[in-house]
PDB file of C-alpha atoms in Angstrom:
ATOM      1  CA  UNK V   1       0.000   0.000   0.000  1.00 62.00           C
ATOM      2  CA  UNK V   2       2.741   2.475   0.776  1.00 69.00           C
ATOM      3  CA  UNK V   3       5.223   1.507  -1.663  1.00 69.00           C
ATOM      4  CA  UNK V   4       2.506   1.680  -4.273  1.00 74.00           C
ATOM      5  CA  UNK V   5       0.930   5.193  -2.808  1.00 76.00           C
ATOM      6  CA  UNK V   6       4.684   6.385  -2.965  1.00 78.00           C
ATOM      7  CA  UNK V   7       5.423   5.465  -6.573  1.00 82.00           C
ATOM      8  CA  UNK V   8       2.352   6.940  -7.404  1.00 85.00           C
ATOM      9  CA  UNK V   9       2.890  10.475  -6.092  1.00 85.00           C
ATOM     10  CA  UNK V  10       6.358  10.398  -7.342  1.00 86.00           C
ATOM     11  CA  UNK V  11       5.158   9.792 -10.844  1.00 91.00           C
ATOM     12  CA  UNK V  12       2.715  12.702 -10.182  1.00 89.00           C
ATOM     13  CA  UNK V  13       4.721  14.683  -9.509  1.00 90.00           C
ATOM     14  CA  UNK V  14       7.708  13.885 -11.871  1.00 91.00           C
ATOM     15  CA  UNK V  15       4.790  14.239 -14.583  1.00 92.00           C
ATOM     16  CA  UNK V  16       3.865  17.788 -13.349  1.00 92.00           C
ATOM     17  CA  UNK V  17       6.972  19.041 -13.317  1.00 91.00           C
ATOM     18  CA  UNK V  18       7.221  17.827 -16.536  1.00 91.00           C
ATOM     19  CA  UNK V  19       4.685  20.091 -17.838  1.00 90.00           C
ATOM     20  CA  UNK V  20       5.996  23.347 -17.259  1.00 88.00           C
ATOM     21  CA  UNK V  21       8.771  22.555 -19.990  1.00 89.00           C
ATOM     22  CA  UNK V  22       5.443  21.784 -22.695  1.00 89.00           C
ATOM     23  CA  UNK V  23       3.771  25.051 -22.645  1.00 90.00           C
ATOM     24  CA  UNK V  24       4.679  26.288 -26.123  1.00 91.00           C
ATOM     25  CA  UNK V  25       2.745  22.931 -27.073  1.00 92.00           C
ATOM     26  CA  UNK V  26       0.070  23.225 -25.412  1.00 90.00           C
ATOM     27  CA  UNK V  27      -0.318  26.701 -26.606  1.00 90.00           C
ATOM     28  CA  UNK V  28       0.115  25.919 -29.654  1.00 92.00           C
ATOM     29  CA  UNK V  29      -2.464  23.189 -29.688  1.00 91.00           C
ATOM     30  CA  UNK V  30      -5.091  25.569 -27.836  1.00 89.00           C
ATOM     31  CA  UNK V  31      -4.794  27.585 -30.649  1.00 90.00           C
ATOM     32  CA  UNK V  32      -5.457  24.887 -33.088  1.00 91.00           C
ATOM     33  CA  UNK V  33      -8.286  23.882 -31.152  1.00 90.00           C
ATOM     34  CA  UNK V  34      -9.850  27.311 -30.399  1.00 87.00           C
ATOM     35  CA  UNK V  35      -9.029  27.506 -34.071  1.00 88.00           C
ATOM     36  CA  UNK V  36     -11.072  24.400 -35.004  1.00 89.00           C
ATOM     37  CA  UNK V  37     -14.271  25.376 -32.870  1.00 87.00           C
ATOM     38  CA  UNK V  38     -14.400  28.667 -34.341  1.00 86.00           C
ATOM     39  CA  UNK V  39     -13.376  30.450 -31.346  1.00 87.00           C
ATOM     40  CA  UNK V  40     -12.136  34.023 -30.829  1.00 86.00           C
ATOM     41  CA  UNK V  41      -7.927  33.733 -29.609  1.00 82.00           C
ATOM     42  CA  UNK V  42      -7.804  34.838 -26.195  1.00 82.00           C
ATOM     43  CA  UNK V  43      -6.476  38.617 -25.619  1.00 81.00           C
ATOM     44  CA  UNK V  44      -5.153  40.516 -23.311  1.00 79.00           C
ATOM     45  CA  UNK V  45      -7.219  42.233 -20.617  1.00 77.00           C
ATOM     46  CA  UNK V  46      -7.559  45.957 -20.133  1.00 75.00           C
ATOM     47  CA  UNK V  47      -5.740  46.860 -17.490  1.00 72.00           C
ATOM     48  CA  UNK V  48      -7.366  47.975 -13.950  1.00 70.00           C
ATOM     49  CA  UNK V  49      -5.349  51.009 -12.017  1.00 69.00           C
ATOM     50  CA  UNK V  50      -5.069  50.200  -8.368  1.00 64.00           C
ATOM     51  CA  UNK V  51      -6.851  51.866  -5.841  1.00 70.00           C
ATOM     52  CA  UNK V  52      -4.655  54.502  -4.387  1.00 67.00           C
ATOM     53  CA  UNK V  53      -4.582  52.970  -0.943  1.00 67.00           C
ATOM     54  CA  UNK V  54      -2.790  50.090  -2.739  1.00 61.00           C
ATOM     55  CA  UNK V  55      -0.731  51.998  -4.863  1.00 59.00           C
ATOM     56  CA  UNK V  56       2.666  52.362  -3.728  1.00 62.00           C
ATOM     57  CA  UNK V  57       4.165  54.396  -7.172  1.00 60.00           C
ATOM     58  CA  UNK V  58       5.253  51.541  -9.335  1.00 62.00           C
ATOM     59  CA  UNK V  59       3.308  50.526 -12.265  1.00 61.00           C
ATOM     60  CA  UNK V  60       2.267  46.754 -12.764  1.00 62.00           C
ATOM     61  CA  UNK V  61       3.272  44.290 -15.164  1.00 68.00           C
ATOM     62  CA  UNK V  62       2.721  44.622 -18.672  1.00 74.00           C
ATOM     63  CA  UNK V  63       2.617  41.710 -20.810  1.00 76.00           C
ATOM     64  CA  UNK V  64       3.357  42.179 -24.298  1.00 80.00           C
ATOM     65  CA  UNK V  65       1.399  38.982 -26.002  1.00 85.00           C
ATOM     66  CA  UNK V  66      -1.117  37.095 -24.477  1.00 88.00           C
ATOM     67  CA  UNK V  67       1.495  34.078 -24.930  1.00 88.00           C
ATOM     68  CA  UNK V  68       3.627  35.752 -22.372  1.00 88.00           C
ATOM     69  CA  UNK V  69       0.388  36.596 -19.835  1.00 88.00           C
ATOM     70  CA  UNK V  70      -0.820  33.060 -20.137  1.00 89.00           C
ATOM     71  CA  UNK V  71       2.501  31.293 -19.879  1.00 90.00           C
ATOM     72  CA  UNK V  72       2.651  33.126 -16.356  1.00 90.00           C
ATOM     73  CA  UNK V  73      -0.784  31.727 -15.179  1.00 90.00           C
ATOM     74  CA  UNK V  74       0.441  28.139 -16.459  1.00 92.00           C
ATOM     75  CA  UNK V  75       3.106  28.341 -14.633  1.00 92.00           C
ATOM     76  CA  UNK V  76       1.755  29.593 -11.271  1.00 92.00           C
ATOM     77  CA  UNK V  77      -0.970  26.386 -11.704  1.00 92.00           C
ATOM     78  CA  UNK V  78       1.735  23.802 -11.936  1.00 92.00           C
ATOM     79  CA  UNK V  79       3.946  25.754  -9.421  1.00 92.00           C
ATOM     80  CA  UNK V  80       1.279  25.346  -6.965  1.00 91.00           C
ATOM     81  CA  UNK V  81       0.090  22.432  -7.598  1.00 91.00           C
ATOM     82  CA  UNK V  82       3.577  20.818  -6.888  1.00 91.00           C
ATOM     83  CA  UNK V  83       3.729  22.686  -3.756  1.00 89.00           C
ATOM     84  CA  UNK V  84       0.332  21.228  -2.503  1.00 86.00           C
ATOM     85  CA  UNK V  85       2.072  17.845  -2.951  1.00 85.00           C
ATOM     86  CA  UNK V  86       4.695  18.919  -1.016  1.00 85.00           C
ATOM     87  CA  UNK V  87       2.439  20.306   2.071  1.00 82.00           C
ATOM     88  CA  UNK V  88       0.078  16.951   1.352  1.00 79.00           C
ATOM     89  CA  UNK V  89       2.995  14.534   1.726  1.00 80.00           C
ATOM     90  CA  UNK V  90       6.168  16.062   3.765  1.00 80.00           C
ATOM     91  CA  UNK V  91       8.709  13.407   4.395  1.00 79.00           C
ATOM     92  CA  UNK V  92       7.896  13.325   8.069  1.00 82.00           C
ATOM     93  CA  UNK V  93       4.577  11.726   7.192  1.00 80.00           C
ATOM     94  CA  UNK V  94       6.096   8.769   5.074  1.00 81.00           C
ATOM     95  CA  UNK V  95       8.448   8.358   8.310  1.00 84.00           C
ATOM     96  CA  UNK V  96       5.847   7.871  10.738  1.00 85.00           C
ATOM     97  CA  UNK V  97       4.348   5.669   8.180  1.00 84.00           C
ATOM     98  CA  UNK V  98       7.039   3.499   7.688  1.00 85.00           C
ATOM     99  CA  UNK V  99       7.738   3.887  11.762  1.00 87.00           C
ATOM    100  CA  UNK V 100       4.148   2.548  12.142  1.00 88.00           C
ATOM    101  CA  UNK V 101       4.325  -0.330   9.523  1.00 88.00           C
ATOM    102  CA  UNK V 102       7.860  -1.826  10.763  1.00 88.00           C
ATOM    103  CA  UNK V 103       6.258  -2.263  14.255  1.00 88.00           C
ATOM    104  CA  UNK V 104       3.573  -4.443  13.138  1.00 88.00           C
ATOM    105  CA  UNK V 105       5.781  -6.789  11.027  1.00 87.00           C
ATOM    106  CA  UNK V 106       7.483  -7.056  13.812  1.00 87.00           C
ATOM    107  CA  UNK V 107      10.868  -4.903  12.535  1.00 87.00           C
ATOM    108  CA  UNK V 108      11.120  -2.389  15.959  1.00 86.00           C
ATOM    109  CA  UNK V 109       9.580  -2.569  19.439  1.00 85.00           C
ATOM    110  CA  UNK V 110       6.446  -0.372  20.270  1.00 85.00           C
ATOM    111  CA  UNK V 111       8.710   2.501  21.769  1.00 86.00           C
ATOM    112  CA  UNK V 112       7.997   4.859  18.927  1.00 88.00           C
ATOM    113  CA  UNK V 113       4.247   4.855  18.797  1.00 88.00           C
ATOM    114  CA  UNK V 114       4.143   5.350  22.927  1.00 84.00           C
ATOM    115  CA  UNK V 115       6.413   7.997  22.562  1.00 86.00           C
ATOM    116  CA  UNK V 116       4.560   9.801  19.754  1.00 86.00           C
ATOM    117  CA  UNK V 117       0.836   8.577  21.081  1.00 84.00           C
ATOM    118  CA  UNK V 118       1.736   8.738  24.501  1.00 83.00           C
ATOM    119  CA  UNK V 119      -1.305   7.449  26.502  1.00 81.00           C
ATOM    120  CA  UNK V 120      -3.152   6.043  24.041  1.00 82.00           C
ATOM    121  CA  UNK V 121      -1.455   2.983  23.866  1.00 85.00           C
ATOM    122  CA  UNK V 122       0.584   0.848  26.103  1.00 86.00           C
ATOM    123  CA  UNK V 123       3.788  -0.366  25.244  1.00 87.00           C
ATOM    124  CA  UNK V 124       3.720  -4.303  26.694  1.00 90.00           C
ATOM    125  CA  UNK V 125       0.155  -4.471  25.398  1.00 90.00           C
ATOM    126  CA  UNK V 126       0.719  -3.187  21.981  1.00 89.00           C
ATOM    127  CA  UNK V 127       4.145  -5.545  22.178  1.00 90.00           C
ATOM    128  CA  UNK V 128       1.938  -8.612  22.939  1.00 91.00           C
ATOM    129  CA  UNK V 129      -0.625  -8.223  20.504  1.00 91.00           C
ATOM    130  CA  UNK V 130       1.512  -7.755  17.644  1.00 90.00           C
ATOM    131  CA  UNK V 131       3.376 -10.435  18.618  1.00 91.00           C
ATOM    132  CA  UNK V 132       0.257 -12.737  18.745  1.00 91.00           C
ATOM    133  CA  UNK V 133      -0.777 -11.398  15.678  1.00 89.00           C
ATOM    134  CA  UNK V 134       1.837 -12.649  13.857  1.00 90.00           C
ATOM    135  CA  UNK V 135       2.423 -16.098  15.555  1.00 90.00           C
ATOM    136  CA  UNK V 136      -1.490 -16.300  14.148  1.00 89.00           C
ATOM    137  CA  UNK V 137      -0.181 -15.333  10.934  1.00 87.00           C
ATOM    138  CA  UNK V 138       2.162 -18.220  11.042  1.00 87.00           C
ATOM    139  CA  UNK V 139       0.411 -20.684  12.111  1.00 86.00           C
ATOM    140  CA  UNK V 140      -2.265 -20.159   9.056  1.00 82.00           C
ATOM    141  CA  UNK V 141       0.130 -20.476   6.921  1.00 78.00           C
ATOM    142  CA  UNK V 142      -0.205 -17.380   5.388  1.00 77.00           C
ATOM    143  CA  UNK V 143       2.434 -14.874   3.432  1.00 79.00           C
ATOM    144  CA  UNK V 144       4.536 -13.160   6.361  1.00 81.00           C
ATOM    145  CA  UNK V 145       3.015  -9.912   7.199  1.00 84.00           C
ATOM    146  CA  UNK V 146       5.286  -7.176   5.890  1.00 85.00           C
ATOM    147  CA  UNK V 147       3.226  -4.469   5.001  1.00 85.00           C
ATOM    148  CA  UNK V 148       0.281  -2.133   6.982  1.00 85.00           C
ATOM    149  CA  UNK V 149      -1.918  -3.451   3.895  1.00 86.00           C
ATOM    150  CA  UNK V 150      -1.058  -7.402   5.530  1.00 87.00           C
ATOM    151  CA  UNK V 151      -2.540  -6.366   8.649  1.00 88.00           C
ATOM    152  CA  UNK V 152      -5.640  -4.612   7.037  1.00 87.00           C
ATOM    153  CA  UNK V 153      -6.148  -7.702   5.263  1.00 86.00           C
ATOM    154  CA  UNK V 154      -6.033 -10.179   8.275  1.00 88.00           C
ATOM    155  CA  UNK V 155      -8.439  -7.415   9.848  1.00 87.00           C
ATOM    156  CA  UNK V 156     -10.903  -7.209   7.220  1.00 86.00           C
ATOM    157  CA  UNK V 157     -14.579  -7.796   7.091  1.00 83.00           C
ATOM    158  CA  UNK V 158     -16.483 -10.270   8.838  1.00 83.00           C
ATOM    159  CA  UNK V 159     -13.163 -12.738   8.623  1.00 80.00           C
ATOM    160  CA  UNK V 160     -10.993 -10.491  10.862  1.00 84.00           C
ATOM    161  CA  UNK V 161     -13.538  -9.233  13.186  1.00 86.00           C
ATOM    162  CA  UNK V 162     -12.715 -11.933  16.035  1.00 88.00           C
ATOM    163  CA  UNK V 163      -9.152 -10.698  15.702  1.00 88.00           C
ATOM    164  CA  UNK V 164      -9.966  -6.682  15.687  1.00 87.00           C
ATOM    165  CA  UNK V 165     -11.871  -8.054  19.285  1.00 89.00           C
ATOM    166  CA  UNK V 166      -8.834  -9.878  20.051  1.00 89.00           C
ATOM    167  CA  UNK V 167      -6.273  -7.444  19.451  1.00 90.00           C
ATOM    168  CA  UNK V 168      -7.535  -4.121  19.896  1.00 90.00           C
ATOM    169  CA  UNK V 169      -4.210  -2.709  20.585  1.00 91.00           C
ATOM    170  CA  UNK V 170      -3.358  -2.936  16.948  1.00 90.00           C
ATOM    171  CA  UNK V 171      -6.913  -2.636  15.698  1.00 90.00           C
ATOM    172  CA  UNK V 172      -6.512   0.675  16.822  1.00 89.00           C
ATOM    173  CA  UNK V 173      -3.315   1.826  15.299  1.00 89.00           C
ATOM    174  CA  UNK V 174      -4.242  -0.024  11.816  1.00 88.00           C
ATOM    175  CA  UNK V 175      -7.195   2.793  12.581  1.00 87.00           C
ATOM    176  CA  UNK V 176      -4.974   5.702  13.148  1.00 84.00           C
ATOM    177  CA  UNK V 177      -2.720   4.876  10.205  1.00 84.00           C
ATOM    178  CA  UNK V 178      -5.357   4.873   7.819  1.00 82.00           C
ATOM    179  CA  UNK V 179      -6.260   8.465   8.682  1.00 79.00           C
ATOM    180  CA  UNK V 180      -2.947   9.542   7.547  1.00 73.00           C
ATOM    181  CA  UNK V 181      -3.032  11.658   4.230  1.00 62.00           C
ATOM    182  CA  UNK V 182      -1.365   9.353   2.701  1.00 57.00           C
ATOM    183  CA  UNK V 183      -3.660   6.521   3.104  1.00 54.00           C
ATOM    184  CA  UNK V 184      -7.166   8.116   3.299  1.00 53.00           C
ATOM    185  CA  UNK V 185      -7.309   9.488  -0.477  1.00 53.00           C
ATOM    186  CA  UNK V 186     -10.346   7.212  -1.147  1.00 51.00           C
ATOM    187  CA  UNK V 187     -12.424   7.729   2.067  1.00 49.00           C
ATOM    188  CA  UNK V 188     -12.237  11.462   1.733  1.00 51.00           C
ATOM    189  CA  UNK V 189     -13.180  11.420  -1.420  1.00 53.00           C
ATOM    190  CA  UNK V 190     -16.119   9.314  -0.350  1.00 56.00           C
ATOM    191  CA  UNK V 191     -17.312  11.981   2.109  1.00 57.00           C
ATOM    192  CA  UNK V 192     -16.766  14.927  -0.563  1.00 60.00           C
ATOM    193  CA  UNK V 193     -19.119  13.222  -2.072  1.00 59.00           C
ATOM    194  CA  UNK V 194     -21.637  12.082   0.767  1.00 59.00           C
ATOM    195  CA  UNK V 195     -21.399  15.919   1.650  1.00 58.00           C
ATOM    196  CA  UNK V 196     -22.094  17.219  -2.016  1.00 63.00           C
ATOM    197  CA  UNK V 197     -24.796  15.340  -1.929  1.00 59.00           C
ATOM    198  CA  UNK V 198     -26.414  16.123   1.588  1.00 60.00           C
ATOM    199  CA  UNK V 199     -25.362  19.631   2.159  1.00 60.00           C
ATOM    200  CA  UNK V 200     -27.881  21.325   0.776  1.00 64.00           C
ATOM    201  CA  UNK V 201     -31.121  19.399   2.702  1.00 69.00           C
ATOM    202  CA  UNK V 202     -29.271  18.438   6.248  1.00 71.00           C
ATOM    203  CA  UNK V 203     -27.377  20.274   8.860  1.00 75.00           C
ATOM    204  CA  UNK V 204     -24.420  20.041  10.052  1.00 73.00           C
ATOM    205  CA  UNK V 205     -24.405  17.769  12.971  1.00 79.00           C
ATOM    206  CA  UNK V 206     -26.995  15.245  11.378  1.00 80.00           C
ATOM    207  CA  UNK V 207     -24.571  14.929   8.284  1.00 77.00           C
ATOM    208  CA  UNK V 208     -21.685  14.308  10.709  1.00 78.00           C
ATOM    209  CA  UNK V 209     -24.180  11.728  12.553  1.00 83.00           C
ATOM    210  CA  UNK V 210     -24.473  10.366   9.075  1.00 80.00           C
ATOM    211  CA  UNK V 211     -20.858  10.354   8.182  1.00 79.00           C
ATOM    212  CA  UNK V 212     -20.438   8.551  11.654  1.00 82.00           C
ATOM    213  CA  UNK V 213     -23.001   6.133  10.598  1.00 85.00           C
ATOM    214  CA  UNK V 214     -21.378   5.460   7.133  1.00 81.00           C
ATOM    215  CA  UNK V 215     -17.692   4.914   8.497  1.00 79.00           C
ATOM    216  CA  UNK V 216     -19.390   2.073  10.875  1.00 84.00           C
ATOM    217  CA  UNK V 217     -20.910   0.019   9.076  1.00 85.00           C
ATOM    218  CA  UNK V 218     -20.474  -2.669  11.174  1.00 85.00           C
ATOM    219  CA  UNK V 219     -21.525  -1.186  14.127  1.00 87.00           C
ATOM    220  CA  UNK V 220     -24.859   0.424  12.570  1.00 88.00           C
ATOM    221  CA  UNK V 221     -26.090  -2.931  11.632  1.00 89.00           C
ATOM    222  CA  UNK V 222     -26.097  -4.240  14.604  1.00 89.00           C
ATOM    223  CA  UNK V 223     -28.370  -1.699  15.951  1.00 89.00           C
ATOM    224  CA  UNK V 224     -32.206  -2.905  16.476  1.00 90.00           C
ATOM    225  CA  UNK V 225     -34.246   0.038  14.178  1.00 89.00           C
ATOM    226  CA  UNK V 226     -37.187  -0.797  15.884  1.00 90.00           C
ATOM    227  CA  UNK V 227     -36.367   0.725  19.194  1.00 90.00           C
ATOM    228  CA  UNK V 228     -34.666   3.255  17.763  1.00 90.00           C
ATOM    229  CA  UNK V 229     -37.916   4.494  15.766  1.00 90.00           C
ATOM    230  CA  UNK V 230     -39.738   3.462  18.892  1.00 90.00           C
ATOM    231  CA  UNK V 231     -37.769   6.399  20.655  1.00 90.00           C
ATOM    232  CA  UNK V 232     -38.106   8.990  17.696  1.00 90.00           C
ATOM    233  CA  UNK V 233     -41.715   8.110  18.367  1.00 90.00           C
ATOM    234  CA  UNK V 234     -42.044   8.562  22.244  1.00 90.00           C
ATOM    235  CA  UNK V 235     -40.277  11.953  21.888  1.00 90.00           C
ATOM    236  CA  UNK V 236     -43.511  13.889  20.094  1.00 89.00           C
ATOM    237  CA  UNK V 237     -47.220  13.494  21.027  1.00 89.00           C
ATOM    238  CA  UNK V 238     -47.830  14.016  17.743  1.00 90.00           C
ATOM    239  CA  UNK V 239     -46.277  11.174  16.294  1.00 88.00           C
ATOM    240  CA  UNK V 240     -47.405   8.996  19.297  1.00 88.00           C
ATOM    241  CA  UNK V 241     -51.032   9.637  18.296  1.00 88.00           C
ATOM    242  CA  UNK V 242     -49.931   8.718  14.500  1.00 89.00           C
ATOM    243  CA  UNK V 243     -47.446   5.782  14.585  1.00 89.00           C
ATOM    244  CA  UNK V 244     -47.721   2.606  16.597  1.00 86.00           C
ATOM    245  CA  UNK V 245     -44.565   1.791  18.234  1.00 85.00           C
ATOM    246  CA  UNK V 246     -43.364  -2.166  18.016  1.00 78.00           C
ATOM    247  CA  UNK V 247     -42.332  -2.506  21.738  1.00 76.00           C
ATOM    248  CA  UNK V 248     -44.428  -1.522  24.049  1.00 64.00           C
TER     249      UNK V 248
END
């Protein structure tokens, strides 16, 4: 999982950089294709005299083609994008990472984590269960766990859920670790797009109750609906003259 999310955002990025030696191209062939559509060539806008509370004497810019005015804004795009990489990932987040993956295969002791989580985990305990964890992982005969995405699978779904019980220890930094930017692409994309979709007819804290809801899955099924709408119920007289509740 990390090896593979690293080569991928060093390929982004090696491709971005890329990009700010093809601008001439990809003017040219906006041309071409402005050209094609029957569209106007962009020009240059008229330019806007500061406000003289902003104005400090020296005149702005003046671009002398529209080449040379767009070129700038092409470059501040890919300049910034590449620098949002760089604040997304920092090198101290691949570290703690890799700190965090090493202890569960069993590379280094638990030190680290207590030392960066502090109470939130005990040292021995955390020790022991990874240790279990992998004598489990041996005695199924399965591939040596190497990898935080080794221990997500042996945690996963219905087939792990006696060993997130088991272990909770490591069940809870498997937790933690997938919250990192690094690993969490995919779930925060999911809740862009549970929020995009809510926003505009929920509040705030019932979305987050909904977010909460969505992230545990396994947790909302188990709860009985029918004394939960039995207690929506009781709360209105309204809807106690209307509905009939199922456990009374």
């Amino acid at each position: 999982m990390l090896d593979e999310a690293k080569r991928m955002i060093k390929a982004a990025r090696e491709s971005i950089s890329e990009l700010r030696l093809s601008f001439s191209r990809f003017w040219a062939e906006s041309l071409a294709e402005a050209s094609e559509l029957e569209i106007e060539e962009p020009s240059i806008p008229a330019s806007k005299k500061a406000p003289r509370r902003y104005d400090d004497g020296s005149g702005g810019h003046v671009f002398h083609s529209t080449e040379d005015l767009y070129r700038q804004l092409y470059y501040n795009v890919v300049d910034t994008v590449l620098s949002s990489l760089d604040d997304r990932y920092p090198a101290d987040t691949w570290q703690h990472i890799i700190n965090i993956e090493q202890i569960l295969a069993g590379r280094a002791d638990a030190t680290y984590v207590s030392q960066f989580y502090g109470s939130d985990f005990q040292t021995e305990r955390l020790k022991l269960h990874r240790d279990m964890l992998l004598d489990i992982a041996r005695q199924r005969n399965e591939p040596p766990v190497r990898t935080l995405e080794d221990v997500v699978q042996m945690f996963r779904g219905e087939k792990g859920e006696h060993l997130r019980g088991l272990f909770p220890e490591i069940a809870t930094l498997v937790k933690i670790a997938l919250t990192v930017p690094v690993t969490s692409c995919t779930s925060e994309r999911s809740f862009c797009r549970v929020k995009t979709y809510l926003r505009s007819t929920v509040g705030q804290t019932r979305l987050n109750h909904v977010a909460l809801l969505h992230g545990h899955k396994e947790l909302s099924r188990k709860i009985n609906l029918d004394l939960i709408a039995d207690k929506f119920i009781g709360r209105s007289a309204v809807r106690k003259n209307t509905f009939l509740t199922l456990n009374e």
